[in-house]
Amino acid sequence: MKKARLFFQLVGIGIFTISLVIVGCTKDGPMGPAGADGKDGVDGIDGQDGTTSCLACHNTTVETTVNAQYESSTHGGSQNFYPGSPLVSEYAGARNDCAKCHSHEGFLETQKTGRDTTAANIPIPTNITCNTCHESHASFDFETDGQDYALRTAIPVALLIDKNSTIDFGNTSNLCANCHQPRTGPTVPDGDGNFEITSFRYGPHHSPQATMVAGIAGYETLTGEYPTAGTSTHATAGSCILCHMVEKDNVSSHDWVPTIESCTECHTSLTTFDYNGFQTKIQGMLDELKADLTNAGLLDAEGTTIVGTYPAEHAGALYNYKTILEDQSLGVHNPRYTEALLEASLAIFD
């Protein structure tokens, strides 16, 4: 009897357990109505602007225009500063003492090393191009940090002719000063007051514009009167960029040819570069000095320098003539300093 009761108890427990399992496997009923919306969370931090800011400059229209202007410039020409001469790879760009300013590879190497020359000749130099002067932006927060135009350098520039002297225009024009400066300094007399000219290339080289703007590095006589260095308005209120990269075809000009519009930002009534006939005056003084140098035997009839030993002041006058000639602005870069150098040089032959 007890066994029968135990049997039925076990059967009952089993049936109950199976019922629980069956109930547990039954699907839930339909979803109830949605509850009330929760409270809004805190806004996240704004993300950085995307590539739309880059497209202001890096777009097909701008790049096509800039490239066309650059190819028409002296910098961008395949002969790279020597019209009618062999390609840069056959001359200046390959030479270790010229490559700094006449090849892409030379400029990059000397910017990295801080030297004036490359370690060796450049076997296969290439022309100066966009990424010679431009690299990567230091910051993309132009609103806070300013637009750096991704220039490779804009720091003050030590002069090739005097490492203790620097040029600092305080802006991106410093990039230009790396190459637009003299390679050879003014005449220094020997113990007898003479100077030996050993090459028909005697002079500052082809690009003394930065020092002319700054009002330094001409041959200054003891009796000449010269303006204080760095006081020219074009050094204090102007810049290479302001005058040579005025907007042209809706971009900052990359042919670097100034226009009257470059000047009228300050000289509002100007209609010609020959402001009040000043360039005409400087050209006349240059012609007069050339005649004096020719009569003194320093220049031949074609204007080529004649090697030899001369009184130091005569050689200094020739240096000034070459400096102003190679500056190519007829005094615009620094009117007072240009005129002072010519006046002092002409006085030597009076």
JSON list of C-alpha atoms in Angstrom, two decimals, residues 13 31 35 62 85 93 101 117 135 145 169 174 202 205 224 236 239 271 308 349:
[
{"chain": "A", "resi": 13, "resn": "ILE", "atom": "CA", "xyz": [5.76, 15.27, -9.19]},
{"chain": "A", "resi": 31, "resn": "MET", "atom": "CA", "xyz": [4.49, 43.94, -26.62]},
{"chain": "A", "resi": 35, "resn": "GLY", "atom": "CA", "xyz": [6.67, 54.16, -22.42]},
{"chain": "A", "resi": 62, "resn": "VAL", "atom": "CA", "xyz": [42.64, 76.89, -58.32]},
{"chain": "A", "resi": 85, "resn": "SER", "atom": "CA", "xyz": [70.92, 78.44, -71.66]},
{"chain": "A", "resi": 93, "resn": "GLY", "atom": "CA", "xyz": [71.03, 72.87, -60.56]},
{"chain": "A", "resi": 101, "resn": "CYS", "atom": "CA", "xyz": [68.63, 77.91, -55.40]},
{"chain": "A", "resi": 117, "resn": "THR", "atom": "CA", "xyz": [75.89, 74.16, -50.41]},
{"chain": "A", "resi": 135, "resn": "GLU", "atom": "CA", "xyz": [55.23, 71.14, -47.69]},
{"chain": "A", "resi": 145, "resn": "ASP", "atom": "CA", "xyz": [46.83, 79.77, -35.74]},
{"chain": "A", "resi": 169, "resn": "PHE", "atom": "CA", "xyz": [60.63, 90.65, -42.82]},
{"chain": "A", "resi": 174, "resn": "ASN", "atom": "CA", "xyz": [61.42, 85.34, -45.50]},
{"chain": "A", "resi": 202, "resn": "TYR", "atom": "CA", "xyz": [82.19, 90.12, -60.21]},
{"chain": "A", "resi": 205, "resn": "HIS", "atom": "CA", "xyz": [75.20, 87.57, -58.24]},
{"chain": "A", "resi": 224, "resn": "GLY", "atom": "CA", "xyz": [78.19, 108.83, -48.62]},
{"chain": "A", "resi": 236, "resn": "THR", "atom": "CA", "xyz": [58.32, 97.93, -42.90]},
{"chain": "A", "resi": 239, "resn": "SER", "atom": "CA", "xyz": [56.61, 92.66, -48.44]},
{"chain": "A", "resi": 271, "resn": "THR", "atom": "CA", "xyz": [49.08, 104.69, -62.91]},
{"chain": "A", "resi": 308, "resn": "GLY", "atom": "CA", "xyz": [92.33, 93.34, -63.06]},
{"chain": "A", "resi": 349, "resn": "PHE", "atom": "CA", "xyz": [84.56, 109.65, -60.46]}
]
